C-alpha cells in the first residue's frame, strides 16, 4: 500500500441519485476511512419546483430549481459524509422523449467523448480504486442515467489506454428481483396503487433489476440506512417522487439496507459473490 487512501468514486446523473442506490455504501465506506467522491453529472433542472410545480407547467423556473437542488445535494453529501463532491453541471435532460432531451447543453445530447474527457480528468485527480455507475439501461431507461453510464465507461477506457495500468474495480448498480417484489408489496400496503402498465411499459419494466443469482456483490449497509434515509429526505423538493420516504426509517432499512451491484471490471481476483466493493484491495 502507498500512503494514498482507498477511494470510491460514484458517478450519478442527478441530485438525489447518490442517496437512492449508493447512499448506504457511501456512508459505510466513509465511516471506514475510505475517501468517497461523488460526481453528479446534471443540474437537476427538470425536477419539481417549489410547491411541487412540474417541469413545463406555469411557474416552473429551472434556474431556481437548479439552485435549490444544489443546496439539497450539498446537504445530502454532508449527511453521508462524502469526502468530495464534483458537479459536471450539464443541463438535466428530463425523461426519455421530453423536448428537454435536445435542449442546448442537455446531458443527453452532449458528445460522449466530451463528457468522458471531463470525467477522465477527475479520475486522474482522484485515482479511484472502485468506480460505481449505472448499467447500459441506466437502471430504468432515463437518458441521463444512460449517458452517465456511457461517459463513465468511456473515461475508464481512456485512462486505461493512457496508462496501461489495470482499471479500477467497476460496478453497476442493480436491484434483486426479490427485493423489487417486496418493494411492490410495500407500495401496495402504503396505498400506492400504480395503474396496470401497457405492454410496451411492461416490457421496459422487465429490464429493471436482475434475478438474485446474477448479482455479484451484496453490501450490507443496514447500519447506515438511517443516514441513507436522511440523505434522501435532504432532497425535500423532490419528496413527492421519492416513495421510499413514505416507508419510515424501520421499513426503509429492512428493504433498502443492503445495496447490490454487478461487478464488470476487476483485476484483484476477489471471489464472487462478494460482500465488499473493496474485496481484494485491503
One Martini backbone bead per residue (centre of mass of N, CA, C, O) as a GRO file, in nm:
protein
  282
    1UNK     BB    1   0.098   0.035   0.019
    2UNK     BB    2   0.028   0.349   0.010
    3UNK     BB    3  -0.061   0.669   0.133
    4UNK     BB    4  -0.314   0.629  -0.021
    5UNK     BB    5  -0.636   0.634  -0.022
    6UNK     BB    6  -0.899   0.481  -0.054
    7UNK     BB    7  -1.130   0.497  -0.347
    8UNK     BB    8  -1.459   0.619  -0.413
    9UNK     BB    9  -1.655   0.638  -0.720
   10UNK     BB   10  -1.958   0.812  -0.795
   11UNK     BB   11  -2.176   0.808  -1.085
   12UNK     BB   12  -2.424   1.053  -1.140
   13UNK     BB   13  -2.696   1.235  -1.266
   14UNK     BB   14  -2.851   1.341  -0.999
   15UNK     BB   15  -2.991   1.483  -0.761
   16UNK     BB   16  -3.044   1.190  -0.531
   17UNK     BB   17  -2.903   0.935  -0.657
   18UNK     BB   18  -2.688   0.886  -0.434
   19UNK     BB   19  -2.901   0.772  -0.221
   20UNK     BB   20  -3.063   0.540  -0.344
   21UNK     BB   21  -2.812   0.328  -0.446
   22UNK     BB   22  -2.542   0.458  -0.251
   23UNK     BB   23  -2.577   0.561   0.044
   24UNK     BB   24  -2.465   0.320   0.204
   25UNK     BB   25  -2.173   0.300   0.089
   26UNK     BB   26  -2.089   0.589   0.140
   27UNK     BB   27  -2.124   0.577   0.449
   28UNK     BB   28  -1.960   0.326   0.517
   29UNK     BB   29  -1.681   0.407   0.386
   30UNK     BB   30  -1.644   0.666   0.538
   31UNK     BB   31  -1.636   0.525   0.821
   32UNK     BB   32  -1.369   0.352   0.713
   33UNK     BB   33  -1.177   0.584   0.561
   34UNK     BB   34  -1.287   0.629   0.284
   35UNK     BB   35  -1.282   0.783  -0.006
   36UNK     BB   36  -1.553   0.994  -0.123
   37UNK     BB   37  -1.678   1.031  -0.460
   38UNK     BB   38  -1.896   1.266  -0.618
   39UNK     BB   39  -2.060   1.254  -0.940
   40UNK     BB   40  -2.260   1.509  -1.087
   41UNK     BB   41  -2.388   1.566  -1.408
   42UNK     BB   42  -2.645   1.729  -1.326
   43UNK     BB   43  -2.873   2.000  -1.220
   44UNK     BB   44  -3.195   1.919  -1.194
   45UNK     BB   45  -3.401   2.116  -1.368
   46UNK     BB   46  -3.641   1.874  -1.405
   47UNK     BB   47  -3.753   1.922  -1.146
   48UNK     BB   48  -3.921   2.013  -0.893
   49UNK     BB   49  -4.068   2.279  -0.764
   50UNK     BB   50  -4.198   2.485  -0.570
   51UNK     BB   51  -4.483   2.314  -0.464
   52UNK     BB   52  -4.457   2.091  -0.711
   53UNK     BB   53  -4.386   2.204  -0.971
   54UNK     BB   54  -4.378   2.122  -1.300
   55UNK     BB   55  -4.239   2.065  -1.577
   56UNK     BB   56  -4.390   2.310  -1.798
   57UNK     BB   57  -4.524   2.465  -1.591
   58UNK     BB   58  -4.643   2.717  -1.446
   59UNK     BB   59  -4.365   2.843  -1.250
   60UNK     BB   60  -4.129   2.694  -1.373
   61UNK     BB   61  -3.786   2.738  -1.255
   62UNK     BB   62  -3.493   2.609  -1.339
   63UNK     BB   63  -3.293   2.793  -1.186
   64UNK     BB   64  -3.423   2.753  -0.907
   65UNK     BB   65  -3.396   2.446  -0.903
   66UNK     BB   66  -3.092   2.428  -0.919
   67UNK     BB   67  -3.028   2.579  -0.658
   68UNK     BB   68  -3.191   2.399  -0.467
   69UNK     BB   69  -3.053   2.123  -0.544
   70UNK     BB   70  -2.770   2.198  -0.456
   71UNK     BB   71  -2.832   2.228  -0.158
   72UNK     BB   72  -2.936   1.940  -0.121
   73UNK     BB   73  -2.681   1.794  -0.208
   74UNK     BB   74  -2.497   1.906   0.013
   75UNK     BB   75  -2.665   1.789   0.246
   76UNK     BB   76  -2.636   1.493   0.168
   77UNK     BB   77  -2.326   1.482   0.182
   78UNK     BB   78  -2.314   1.543   0.484
   79UNK     BB   79  -2.468   1.295   0.581
   80UNK     BB   80  -2.264   1.085   0.418
   81UNK     BB   81  -1.964   1.191   0.428
   82UNK     BB   82  -1.859   1.317   0.176
   83UNK     BB   83  -1.556   1.420   0.062
   84UNK     BB   84  -1.634   1.466  -0.262
   85UNK     BB   85  -1.772   1.715  -0.482
   86UNK     BB   86  -1.876   1.679  -0.827
   87UNK     BB   87  -1.981   1.900  -1.099
   88UNK     BB   88  -2.083   1.917  -1.442
   89UNK     BB   89  -2.354   2.083  -1.522
   90UNK     BB   90  -2.555   1.964  -1.686
   91UNK     BB   91  -2.842   1.950  -1.838
   92UNK     BB   92  -3.134   1.838  -1.778
   93UNK     BB   93  -3.319   1.603  -1.987
   94UNK     BB   94  -3.516   1.434  -1.877
   95UNK     BB   95  -3.729   1.237  -1.998
   96UNK     BB   96  -3.798   1.027  -2.228
   97UNK     BB   97  -3.912   1.248  -2.493
   98UNK     BB   98  -3.842   1.512  -2.410
   99UNK     BB   99  -3.754   1.823  -2.521
  100UNK     BB  100  -3.497   1.839  -2.325
  101UNK     BB  101  -3.310   1.636  -2.469
  102UNK     BB  102  -3.243   1.884  -2.707
  103UNK     BB  103  -3.125   2.090  -2.544
  104UNK     BB  104  -2.910   2.310  -2.472
  105UNK     BB  105  -2.676   2.127  -2.270
  106UNK     BB  106  -2.768   1.854  -2.270
  107UNK     BB  107  -2.658   1.555  -2.175
  108UNK     BB  108  -2.778   1.369  -2.404
  109UNK     BB  109  -2.633   1.561  -2.643
  110UNK     BB  110  -2.362   1.501  -2.543
  111UNK     BB  111  -2.071   1.407  -2.619
  112UNK     BB  112  -1.910   1.145  -2.492
  113UNK     BB  113  -1.615   1.248  -2.519
  114UNK     BB  114  -1.656   1.499  -2.349
  115UNK     BB  115  -1.750   1.374  -2.082
  116UNK     BB  116  -1.511   1.176  -2.056
  117UNK     BB  117  -1.284   1.386  -2.034
  118UNK     BB  118  -1.386   1.516  -1.771
  119UNK     BB  119  -1.388   1.255  -1.600
  120UNK     BB  120  -1.092   1.176  -1.640
  121UNK     BB  121  -0.976   1.409  -1.482
  122UNK     BB  122  -1.092   1.310  -1.210
  123UNK     BB  123  -0.951   1.033  -1.214
  124UNK     BB  124  -0.664   1.143  -1.210
  125UNK     BB  125  -0.694   1.289  -0.938
  126UNK     BB  126  -0.831   1.047  -0.750
  127UNK     BB  127  -0.777   0.750  -0.809
  128UNK     BB  128  -0.974   0.516  -0.821
  129UNK     BB  129  -1.056   0.183  -0.703
  130UNK     BB  130  -1.369   0.254  -0.725
  131UNK     BB  131  -1.648   0.225  -0.959
  132UNK     BB  132  -1.980   0.374  -0.981
  133UNK     BB  133  -2.271   0.288  -1.180
  134UNK     BB  134  -2.456   0.224  -1.445
  135UNK     BB  135  -2.608   0.068  -1.675
  136UNK     BB  136  -2.700   0.071  -2.007
  137UNK     BB  137  -3.010   0.143  -1.896
  138UNK     BB  138  -3.000   0.320  -1.633
  139UNK     BB  139  -3.193   0.096  -1.489
  140UNK     BB  140  -3.474   0.280  -1.627
  141UNK     BB  141  -3.411   0.469  -1.901
  142UNK     BB  142  -3.267   0.720  -1.842
  143UNK     BB  143  -3.080   0.933  -2.023
  144UNK     BB  144  -2.875   1.027  -1.796
  145UNK     BB  145  -2.797   0.743  -1.705
  146UNK     BB  146  -2.692   0.642  -1.972
  147UNK     BB  147  -2.477   0.866  -2.003
  148UNK     BB  148  -2.320   0.804  -1.747
  149UNK     BB  149  -2.232   0.529  -1.840
  150UNK     BB  150  -2.083   0.611  -2.099
  151UNK     BB  151  -1.870   0.808  -1.975
  152UNK     BB  152  -1.747   0.612  -1.775
  153UNK     BB  153  -1.646   0.391  -1.970
  154UNK     BB  154  -1.483   0.586  -2.150
  155UNK     BB  155  -1.292   0.695  -1.930
  156UNK     BB  156  -1.166   0.425  -1.853
  157UNK     BB  157  -1.049   0.365  -2.134
  158UNK     BB  158  -0.873   0.615  -2.152
  159UNK     BB  159  -0.695   0.558  -1.905
  160UNK     BB  160  -0.594   0.277  -1.997
  161UNK     BB  161  -0.449   0.379  -2.256
  162UNK     BB  162  -0.252   0.574  -2.113
  163UNK     BB  163  -0.130   0.365  -1.877
  164UNK     BB  164  -0.181   0.036  -1.874
  165UNK     BB  165  -0.342   0.001  -1.632
  166UNK     BB  166  -0.544  -0.117  -1.424
  167UNK     BB  167  -0.852  -0.101  -1.360
  168UNK     BB  168  -1.083  -0.048  -1.173
  169UNK     BB  169  -1.325  -0.132  -0.996
  170UNK     BB  170  -1.644  -0.217  -1.150
  171UNK     BB  171  -1.985  -0.094  -1.105
  172UNK     BB  172  -2.331  -0.183  -1.117
  173UNK     BB  173  -2.632  -0.102  -1.048
  174UNK     BB  174  -2.892  -0.283  -0.863
  175UNK     BB  175  -3.184  -0.513  -0.836
  176UNK     BB  176  -3.349  -0.744  -0.690
  177UNK     BB  177  -3.635  -0.911  -0.759
  178UNK     BB  178  -3.714  -0.971  -0.467
  179UNK     BB  179  -3.716  -0.668  -0.380
  180UNK     BB  180  -3.920  -0.567  -0.586
  181UNK     BB  181  -4.155  -0.726  -0.468
  182UNK     BB  182  -4.142  -0.598  -0.185
  183UNK     BB  183  -4.182  -0.312  -0.284
  184UNK     BB  184  -4.464  -0.354  -0.405
  185UNK     BB  185  -4.593  -0.432  -0.136
  186UNK     BB  186  -4.530  -0.166   0.010
  187UNK     BB  187  -4.695   0.014  -0.176
  188UNK     BB  188  -4.965  -0.122  -0.129
  189UNK     BB  189  -4.972  -0.078   0.184
  190UNK     BB  190  -4.951   0.250   0.130
  191UNK     BB  191  -5.163   0.304  -0.122
  192UNK     BB  192  -4.988   0.245  -0.388
  193UNK     BB  193  -5.154   0.238  -0.707
  194UNK     BB  194  -5.056   0.124  -0.988
  195UNK     BB  195  -5.108   0.110  -1.298
  196UNK     BB  196  -5.151  -0.082  -1.554
  197UNK     BB  197  -4.941  -0.168  -1.780
  198UNK     BB  198  -4.849  -0.162  -2.080
  199UNK     BB  199  -4.670  -0.359  -2.284
  200UNK     BB  200  -4.436  -0.156  -2.320
  201UNK     BB  201  -4.393  -0.095  -2.019
  202UNK     BB  202  -4.350  -0.388  -1.929
  203UNK     BB  203  -4.092  -0.432  -2.098
  204UNK     BB  204  -3.927  -0.212  -1.953
  205UNK     BB  205  -3.958  -0.320  -1.658
  206UNK     BB  206  -3.810  -0.598  -1.718
  207UNK     BB  207  -3.514  -0.450  -1.717
  208UNK     BB  208  -3.530  -0.430  -1.417
  209UNK     BB  209  -3.302  -0.574  -1.282
  210UNK     BB  210  -3.224  -0.897  -1.116
  211UNK     BB  211  -3.154  -1.190  -1.056
  212UNK     BB  212  -3.009  -1.293  -0.775
  213UNK     BB  213  -2.786  -1.490  -0.923
  214UNK     BB  214  -2.663  -1.220  -1.095
  215UNK     BB  215  -2.542  -1.108  -0.837
  216UNK     BB  216  -2.219  -1.023  -0.710
  217UNK     BB  217  -2.297  -0.780  -0.494
  218UNK     BB  218  -2.337  -0.758  -0.127
  219UNK     BB  219  -2.402  -0.471   0.072
  220UNK     BB  220  -2.402  -0.410   0.413
  221UNK     BB  221  -2.587  -0.095   0.521
  222UNK     BB  222  -2.789  -0.096   0.763
  223UNK     BB  223  -2.635   0.089   0.973
  224UNK     BB  224  -2.685   0.336   0.734
  225UNK     BB  225  -2.997   0.383   0.670
  226UNK     BB  226  -3.048   0.649   0.817
  227UNK     BB  227  -2.866   0.820   0.640
  228UNK     BB  228  -3.002   0.754   0.375
  229UNK     BB  229  -3.276   0.870   0.449
  230UNK     BB  230  -3.173   1.160   0.515
  231UNK     BB  231  -3.059   1.214   0.232
  232UNK     BB  232  -3.327   1.198   0.088
  233UNK     BB  233  -3.471   1.417   0.266
  234UNK     BB  234  -3.287   1.654   0.164
  235UNK     BB  235  -3.477   1.619  -0.105
  236UNK     BB  236  -3.758   1.778  -0.057
  237UNK     BB  237  -3.857   1.878  -0.345
  238UNK     BB  238  -3.882   1.546  -0.429
  239UNK     BB  239  -4.081   1.390  -0.233
  240UNK     BB  240  -4.314   1.299  -0.425
  241UNK     BB  241  -4.095   1.092  -0.581
  242UNK     BB  242  -4.017   0.957  -0.287
  243UNK     BB  243  -4.139   0.678  -0.159
  244UNK     BB  244  -3.938   0.582   0.064
  245UNK     BB  245  -4.029   0.804   0.279
  246UNK     BB  246  -4.311   0.652   0.349
  247UNK     BB  247  -4.198   0.406   0.529
  248UNK     BB  248  -3.985   0.462   0.709
  249UNK     BB  249  -3.698   0.366   0.862
  250UNK     BB  250  -3.745   0.066   0.921
  251UNK     BB  251  -3.849  -0.030   0.644
  252UNK     BB  252  -3.625   0.090   0.480
  253UNK     BB  253  -3.391  -0.077   0.604
  254UNK     BB  254  -3.504  -0.359   0.523
  255UNK     BB  255  -3.508  -0.290   0.200
  256UNK     BB  256  -3.230  -0.073   0.174
  257UNK     BB  257  -2.961  -0.182   0.328
  258UNK     BB  258  -2.896  -0.352   0.077
  259UNK     BB  259  -2.650  -0.332  -0.172
  260UNK     BB  260  -2.639  -0.379  -0.533
  261UNK     BB  261  -2.414  -0.549  -0.774
  262UNK     BB  262  -2.216  -0.542  -1.076
  263UNK     BB  263  -1.926  -0.685  -1.178
  264UNK     BB  264  -1.712  -0.568  -1.467
  265UNK     BB  265  -1.433  -0.493  -1.319
  266UNK     BB  266  -1.118  -0.684  -1.249
  267UNK     BB  267  -0.778  -0.739  -1.081
  268UNK     BB  268  -0.798  -0.921  -0.801
  269UNK     BB  269  -0.976  -1.200  -0.779
  270UNK     BB  270  -1.223  -1.184  -0.631
  271UNK     BB  271  -1.461  -1.357  -0.492
  272UNK     BB  272  -1.764  -1.496  -0.598
  273UNK     BB  273  -1.946  -1.365  -0.409
  274UNK     BB  274  -1.965  -1.037  -0.259
  275UNK     BB  275  -1.944  -0.787   0.041
  276UNK     BB  276  -1.715  -0.596  -0.107
  277UNK     BB  277  -1.585  -0.349  -0.306
  278UNK     BB  278  -1.278  -0.403  -0.159
  279UNK     BB  279  -1.219  -0.667  -0.250
  280UNK     BB  280  -0.865  -0.718  -0.282
  281UNK     BB  281  -0.763  -0.417  -0.147
  282UNK     BB  282  -0.748  -0.518   0.195
   0.00000   0.00000   0.00000
